[in-house]
Amino acid sequence: MEWFKKHWIMYTLVITIPSIWFTVIIGQFGVKLKLKSPSGDLTKVGIILTFIVVIAIFLVNGYRNWISYSKEYDQLLKLNNEVTFYHYLEESEIALNNYELATLRSKIAQVYNHQIEAPKVASDPNQQLTRILEKINATMCVFLSKPGYKFSESDFFITLAYTFPCHETEWMWLEGTQEGEISIQELTSEEKRTTFTYLLHSNKTYYFNNSKVDAMQKGQYLFNEQEQTSFDDGEEIGSVFCRRYDISNHGKTYIRAILSISTNGKKFVDTMELDKNKKAGSEGIFKANMLNITKERFGIRICKELCLLYLKFLAEIEDEK
């Protein structure tokens, strides 16, 4: 292929030979060169030479196409190998993270049952969780943005609340996060119809609604004051997605957490896009991506840091004794 690029003038001349041969040589000088008879029929010499010209052009083009296809095949093979390699790395990373999470769950059970002392946690789980939420925010901007429908980090409100059921602790926000104007006590109160209470009293591990208005009307979301004002003014409210994490060992739940991802003034899936495509298809793709992001991609990391946060909590209890 490189030869054809370097000698493109020669190749151009070669592929124009049939046109020159039939229109000029055969057409204008064929009789004089005894390539055709006065009646216009090709002579034996004309037939042989024409056959040679056609075969030569066929071979040149065939060789060029073969080189081109070979190069494309090599590129495709290389791309396939890269995809396989990264897929293997991804699966390996997920497997290692799951193994580490299982180890932490086992360690928590041993500490809780006073089989071992709580290990000292040198890292800062709160800080790590904050960084994870920041990365989720950045990821949301990338995979939701489309031409004419862009997202910025300020369009999302991402929070994490957690509790330690075995110690009957109150629900707490991750340091530095808070669900707007509504307190965590309101969001988890059985008297309130919120997404949190819906998740806590159902068998579902996640909740998704592309419309907060629809979620509110179903009794599965609670407007804050700003959202209520926007709703009264007929403005767009946004969407909501929540994921519940239960970290357990042998049937005992040590940590329960809820990750909340919502938008302000924009929906996860544009209403115009839903009008053009099947609603179930567009929202289904989004939901599948969100489940992947909040489970395999970032979910395992969240659970690992929550385990470390709980081990730190257990160590503080031991120190107080």
Short mmCIF file of C-alpha atoms in Angstrom, two decimals:
data_model
loop_
_atom_site.label_atom_id
_atom_site.label_comp_id
_atom_site.label_asym_id
_atom_site.label_seq_id
_atom_site.Cartn_x
_atom_site.Cartn_y
_atom_site.Cartn_z
CA MET A 1 0.00 0.00 0.00
CA GLU A 2 2.87 2.35 0.79
CA TRP A 3 4.32 1.75 -2.69
CA PHE A 4 1.08 2.93 -4.29
CA LYS A 5 1.09 6.05 -2.11
CA LYS A 6 4.69 6.88 -3.01
CA HIS A 7 4.19 6.17 -6.73
CA TRP A 8 0.68 7.50 -7.11
CA ILE A 9 1.49 9.18 -10.43
CA MET A 10 2.63 5.88 -11.93
CA TYR A 11 -0.42 4.09 -10.55
CA THR A 12 -2.71 6.77 -11.99
CA LEU A 13 -1.11 6.30 -15.41
CA VAL A 14 -1.50 2.52 -15.16
CA ILE A 15 -5.21 2.65 -14.38
CA THR A 16 -5.79 5.03 -17.30
CA ILE A 17 -4.22 2.55 -19.77
CA PRO A 18 -7.58 0.83 -20.61
CA SER A 19 -9.12 4.16 -21.53
CA ILE A 20 -6.09 5.13 -23.65
CA TRP A 21 -5.91 1.67 -25.18
CA PHE A 22 -9.51 1.49 -26.34
CA THR A 23 -10.17 5.14 -27.22
CA VAL A 24 -6.81 6.22 -28.64
CA ILE A 25 -4.68 3.24 -29.64
CA ILE A 26 -7.49 0.93 -30.82
CA GLY A 27 -9.91 3.69 -31.77
CA GLN A 28 -7.56 6.03 -33.64
CA PHE A 29 -4.56 3.92 -34.68
CA GLY A 30 -5.95 0.40 -34.56
CA VAL A 31 -6.07 -0.12 -38.33
CA LYS A 32 -2.60 1.32 -38.92
CA LEU A 33 -1.13 -0.82 -36.15
CA LYS A 34 -3.04 -3.83 -37.49
CA LEU A 35 -4.85 -4.23 -34.19
CA LYS A 36 -8.23 -4.14 -35.89
CA SER A 37 -9.61 -4.55 -39.37
CA PRO A 38 -11.17 -1.71 -41.42
CA SER A 39 -14.57 -3.13 -40.44
CA GLY A 40 -13.76 -2.54 -36.76
CA ASP A 41 -13.15 -6.13 -35.64
CA LEU A 42 -10.06 -6.84 -33.55
CA THR A 43 -7.34 -8.84 -35.21
CA LYS A 44 -5.65 -11.76 -33.49
CA VAL A 45 -2.81 -9.46 -32.43
CA GLY A 46 -5.35 -6.89 -31.21
CA ILE A 47 -7.23 -9.53 -29.22
CA ILE A 48 -4.05 -10.86 -27.60
CA LEU A 49 -2.73 -7.41 -26.69
CA THR A 50 -6.14 -6.29 -25.41
CA PHE A 51 -6.35 -9.43 -23.29
CA ILE A 52 -2.86 -8.71 -21.87
CA VAL A 53 -3.83 -5.09 -21.05
CA VAL A 54 -7.04 -6.16 -19.29
CA ILE A 55 -5.28 -8.91 -17.31
CA ALA A 56 -2.45 -6.53 -16.34
CA ILE A 57 -4.89 -3.91 -15.02
CA PHE A 58 -6.89 -6.60 -13.23
CA LEU A 59 -3.74 -7.91 -11.53
CA VAL A 60 -2.56 -4.43 -10.52
CA ASN A 61 -5.94 -3.52 -8.99
CA GLY A 62 -6.27 -6.94 -7.41
CA TYR A 63 -2.85 -6.65 -5.81
CA ARG A 64 -3.66 -3.17 -4.53
CA ASN A 65 -6.98 -4.33 -3.05
CA TRP A 66 -5.32 -7.35 -1.46
CA ILE A 67 -2.74 -5.13 0.24
CA SER A 68 -5.49 -2.74 1.37
CA TYR A 69 -7.67 -5.54 2.79
CA SER A 70 -4.65 -7.16 4.45
CA LYS A 71 -3.81 -3.90 6.20
CA GLU A 72 -7.42 -3.39 7.29
CA TYR A 73 -7.55 -6.97 8.57
CA ASP A 74 -4.34 -6.43 10.54
CA GLN A 75 -5.78 -3.24 12.05
CA LEU A 76 -9.03 -5.03 12.90
CA LEU A 77 -7.11 -7.90 14.47
CA LYS A 78 -5.01 -5.45 16.49
CA LEU A 79 -8.14 -3.63 17.66
CA ASN A 80 -9.79 -6.92 18.62
CA ASN A 81 -6.70 -7.92 20.62
CA GLU A 82 -6.73 -4.56 22.42
CA VAL A 83 -10.43 -4.91 23.27
CA THR A 84 -9.84 -8.45 24.55
CA PHE A 85 -6.86 -7.26 26.58
CA TYR A 86 -8.74 -4.37 28.22
CA HIS A 87 -11.76 -6.60 28.82
CA TYR A 88 -9.49 -9.09 30.61
CA LEU A 89 -7.94 -6.28 32.67
CA GLU A 90 -11.40 -5.03 33.59
CA GLU A 91 -12.61 -8.48 34.64
CA SER A 92 -9.42 -9.03 36.64
CA GLU A 93 -9.80 -5.70 38.43
CA ILE A 94 -13.44 -6.43 39.29
CA ALA A 95 -12.53 -9.90 40.56
CA LEU A 96 -9.73 -8.51 42.74
CA ASN A 97 -11.99 -5.77 44.11
CA ASN A 98 -14.68 -8.33 44.93
CA TYR A 99 -12.11 -10.50 46.69
CA GLU A 100 -10.87 -7.53 48.72
CA LEU A 101 -14.45 -6.59 49.60
CA ALA A 102 -15.17 -10.16 50.75
CA THR A 103 -12.04 -10.04 52.91
CA LEU A 104 -13.16 -6.77 54.50
CA ARG A 105 -16.64 -8.18 55.20
CA SER A 106 -15.07 -11.19 56.89
CA LYS A 107 -12.75 -8.94 58.90
CA ILE A 108 -15.71 -6.84 60.05
CA ALA A 109 -17.55 -9.96 61.26
CA GLN A 110 -14.48 -11.08 63.22
CA VAL A 111 -14.10 -7.68 64.88
CA TYR A 112 -17.82 -7.42 65.64
CA ASN A 113 -17.80 -10.89 67.23
CA HIS A 114 -14.71 -9.96 69.30
CA GLN A 115 -12.56 -12.59 67.61
CA ILE A 116 -9.89 -10.05 66.70
CA GLU A 117 -9.17 -6.42 67.50
CA ALA A 118 -10.20 -3.75 65.05
CA PRO A 119 -7.29 -2.97 62.72
CA LYS A 120 -6.02 0.57 62.51
CA VAL A 121 -7.17 2.24 59.30
CA ALA A 122 -4.42 4.51 58.02
CA SER A 123 -6.38 5.91 55.09
CA ASP A 124 -9.21 8.45 55.17
CA PRO A 125 -12.37 6.65 53.93
CA ASN A 126 -14.42 9.86 54.02
CA GLN A 127 -11.98 11.58 51.72
CA GLN A 128 -11.81 8.58 49.39
CA LEU A 129 -15.60 8.39 49.19
CA THR A 130 -15.75 12.09 48.38
CA ARG A 131 -13.29 11.55 45.51
CA ILE A 132 -15.38 8.63 44.23
CA LEU A 133 -18.51 10.81 44.15
CA GLU A 134 -16.56 13.46 42.24
CA LYS A 135 -15.52 10.85 39.66
CA ILE A 136 -19.12 9.65 39.35
CA ASN A 137 -20.14 13.24 38.67
CA ALA A 138 -17.50 13.61 35.95
CA THR A 139 -18.50 10.26 34.42
CA MET A 140 -22.16 11.29 34.33
CA CYS A 141 -21.26 14.44 32.40
CA VAL A 142 -19.39 12.44 29.77
CA PHE A 143 -21.82 9.62 29.10
CA LEU A 144 -25.04 11.69 29.28
CA SER A 145 -23.90 14.66 27.17
CA LYS A 146 -24.97 14.63 23.53
CA PRO A 147 -24.82 17.23 20.74
CA GLY A 148 -27.26 19.96 21.71
CA TYR A 149 -27.84 18.45 25.17
CA LYS A 150 -24.77 18.99 27.33
CA PHE A 151 -24.27 18.42 31.05
CA SER A 152 -21.88 20.09 33.47
CA GLU A 153 -20.95 18.94 36.97
CA SER A 154 -23.23 21.61 38.45
CA ASP A 155 -26.23 19.89 36.83
CA PHE A 156 -25.88 16.92 39.19
CA PHE A 157 -26.47 16.54 42.90
CA ILE A 158 -24.73 13.42 44.22
CA THR A 159 -24.84 12.37 47.85
CA LEU A 160 -24.16 9.35 50.03
CA ALA A 161 -25.93 8.53 53.29
CA TYR A 162 -25.13 5.57 55.53
CA THR A 163 -25.88 3.89 58.83
CA PHE A 164 -24.52 1.00 60.92
CA PRO A 165 -27.64 -1.09 61.72
CA CYS A 166 -25.94 -3.35 64.29
CA HIS A 167 -25.22 -0.29 66.42
CA GLU A 168 -28.55 1.38 65.68
CA THR A 169 -26.78 4.54 64.61
CA GLU A 170 -28.76 7.32 63.00
CA TRP A 171 -28.45 7.85 59.29
CA MET A 172 -25.50 10.11 58.47
CA TRP A 173 -24.41 12.04 55.42
CA LEU A 174 -20.96 11.46 54.08
CA GLU A 175 -18.90 14.39 55.29
CA GLY A 176 -19.29 17.27 52.86
CA THR A 177 -22.53 16.08 51.24
CA GLN A 178 -26.14 16.88 52.03
CA GLU A 179 -29.45 16.41 50.24
CA GLY A 180 -30.30 20.05 49.68
CA GLU A 181 -32.85 21.50 52.07
CA ILE A 182 -34.20 18.17 53.35
CA SER A 183 -32.65 16.57 56.43
CA ILE A 184 -31.57 12.95 56.50
CA GLN A 185 -34.12 12.34 59.25
CA GLU A 186 -36.93 13.46 56.93
CA LEU A 187 -35.64 11.38 54.02
CA THR A 188 -35.53 8.20 56.10
CA SER A 189 -38.66 8.84 58.16
CA GLU A 190 -41.39 6.23 57.71
CA GLU A 191 -43.91 9.06 57.79
CA LYS A 192 -42.44 10.61 54.63
CA ARG A 193 -42.91 9.27 51.12
CA THR A 194 -39.36 9.58 49.80
CA THR A 195 -37.09 7.61 47.50
CA PHE A 196 -35.02 6.59 50.52
CA THR A 197 -37.99 5.11 52.40
CA TYR A 198 -39.19 3.42 49.21
CA LEU A 199 -35.82 1.66 48.83
CA LEU A 200 -35.55 0.80 52.52
CA HIS A 201 -38.97 -0.86 52.60
CA SER A 202 -38.83 -2.68 49.27
CA ASN A 203 -36.80 -5.55 47.89
CA LYS A 204 -35.28 -3.33 45.22
CA THR A 205 -31.65 -2.26 45.37
CA TYR A 206 -32.10 0.75 43.10
CA TYR A 207 -34.67 3.32 42.04
CA PHE A 208 -34.78 5.21 38.74
CA ASN A 209 -37.25 7.71 37.41
CA ASN A 210 -36.48 10.06 34.55
CA SER A 211 -39.04 12.47 35.99
CA LYS A 212 -39.02 13.66 39.60
CA VAL A 213 -42.59 14.85 39.05
CA ASP A 214 -43.70 11.33 38.16
CA ALA A 215 -41.77 9.95 41.14
CA MET A 216 -43.44 12.47 43.46
CA GLN A 217 -46.91 11.67 42.11
CA LYS A 218 -46.25 7.97 42.78
CA GLY A 219 -45.24 8.75 46.36
CA GLN A 220 -41.61 7.83 45.74
CA TYR A 221 -39.97 11.25 45.93
CA LEU A 222 -40.15 14.32 48.15
CA PHE A 223 -39.68 17.78 46.66
CA ASN A 224 -37.47 20.21 48.50
CA GLU A 225 -38.56 23.85 48.69
CA GLN A 226 -36.71 24.89 45.54
CA GLU A 227 -38.12 21.99 43.52
CA GLN A 228 -41.63 22.72 44.76
CA THR A 229 -41.27 26.33 43.60
CA SER A 230 -39.99 25.21 40.19
CA PHE A 231 -42.87 22.74 39.91
CA ASP A 232 -45.42 25.44 40.76
CA ASP A 233 -43.86 27.68 38.08
CA GLY A 234 -44.07 24.90 35.49
CA GLU A 235 -40.30 24.53 35.20
CA GLU A 236 -38.36 21.31 34.61
CA ILE A 237 -37.40 19.57 37.87
CA GLY A 238 -35.06 16.81 36.72
CA SER A 239 -34.50 13.09 37.30
CA VAL A 240 -33.48 10.84 40.17
CA PHE A 241 -31.50 7.62 40.58
CA CYS A 242 -30.72 5.95 43.91
CA ARG A 243 -28.77 2.80 44.75
CA ARG A 244 -28.88 0.94 48.05
CA TYR A 245 -25.84 -0.91 49.35
CA ASP A 246 -26.19 -3.57 52.06
CA ILE A 247 -22.86 -4.87 53.32
CA SER A 248 -23.51 -8.13 55.14
CA ASN A 249 -21.82 -11.30 56.28
CA HIS A 250 -23.68 -14.52 57.12
CA GLY A 251 -27.04 -12.77 57.08
CA LYS A 252 -26.08 -9.89 59.38
CA THR A 253 -26.08 -6.41 57.84
CA TYR A 254 -23.30 -4.24 59.22
CA ILE A 255 -23.53 -1.29 56.85
CA ARG A 256 -26.41 0.15 54.86
CA ALA A 257 -25.94 3.06 52.49
CA ILE A 258 -27.84 4.90 49.76
CA LEU A 259 -26.19 6.67 46.86
CA SER A 260 -28.37 9.41 45.39
CA ILE A 261 -27.80 10.92 41.93
CA SER A 262 -30.22 13.58 40.76
CA THR A 263 -30.33 16.40 38.24
CA ASN A 264 -31.52 19.97 38.55
CA GLY A 265 -33.52 21.38 35.64
CA LYS A 266 -32.51 18.63 33.20
CA LYS A 267 -33.56 15.04 32.78
CA PHE A 268 -31.14 12.15 32.48
CA VAL A 269 -32.71 11.29 29.12
CA ASP A 270 -33.84 14.29 27.07
CA THR A 271 -37.60 14.50 26.55
CA MET A 272 -37.00 15.28 22.85
CA GLU A 273 -34.99 12.07 22.52
CA LEU A 274 -37.80 10.10 24.13
CA ASP A 275 -40.21 11.56 21.58
CA LYS A 276 -37.99 10.38 18.70
CA ASN A 277 -37.18 6.94 20.10
CA LYS A 278 -39.04 4.33 22.05
CA LYS A 279 -39.20 5.43 25.66
CA ALA A 280 -38.44 1.98 27.01
CA GLY A 281 -35.38 1.68 24.77
CA SER A 282 -33.77 5.03 25.64
CA GLU A 283 -34.46 4.80 29.36
CA GLY A 284 -33.53 1.12 29.39
CA ILE A 285 -30.07 1.84 27.98
CA PHE A 286 -29.55 4.61 30.52
CA LYS A 287 -30.67 2.39 33.41
CA ALA A 288 -28.34 -0.42 32.32
CA ASN A 289 -25.41 2.02 32.20
CA MET A 290 -26.29 3.43 35.62
CA LEU A 291 -26.49 -0.03 37.17
CA ASN A 292 -23.09 -0.82 35.71
CA ILE A 293 -21.57 2.44 36.95
CA THR A 294 -23.00 2.14 40.47
CA LYS A 295 -22.20 -1.56 40.87
CA GLU A 296 -19.13 -2.78 39.00
CA ARG A 297 -17.42 0.51 38.25
CA PHE A 298 -17.80 2.61 41.39
CA GLY A 299 -20.08 0.51 43.59
CA ILE A 300 -17.39 -1.92 44.72
CA ARG A 301 -15.07 0.97 45.60
CA ILE A 302 -17.86 2.63 47.58
CA CYS A 303 -18.49 -0.58 49.52
CA LYS A 304 -14.78 -1.07 50.23
CA GLU A 305 -14.42 2.45 51.62
CA LEU A 306 -17.60 2.04 53.68
CA CYS A 307 -16.07 -1.12 55.18
CA LEU A 308 -12.95 0.81 56.12
CA LEU A 309 -15.12 3.57 57.56
CA TYR A 310 -16.94 1.00 59.71
CA LEU A 311 -13.69 -0.62 60.86
CA LYS A 312 -12.52 2.84 61.89
CA PHE A 313 -15.78 3.26 63.80
CA LEU A 314 -15.26 -0.10 65.56
CA ALA A 315 -11.68 0.86 66.46
CA GLU A 316 -12.94 4.09 68.05
CA ILE A 317 -15.44 2.09 70.14
CA GLU A 318 -12.64 -0.18 71.37
CA ASP A 319 -10.47 2.81 72.25
CA GLU A 320 -13.27 4.25 74.38
CA LYS A 321 -13.48 1.09 76.51
#
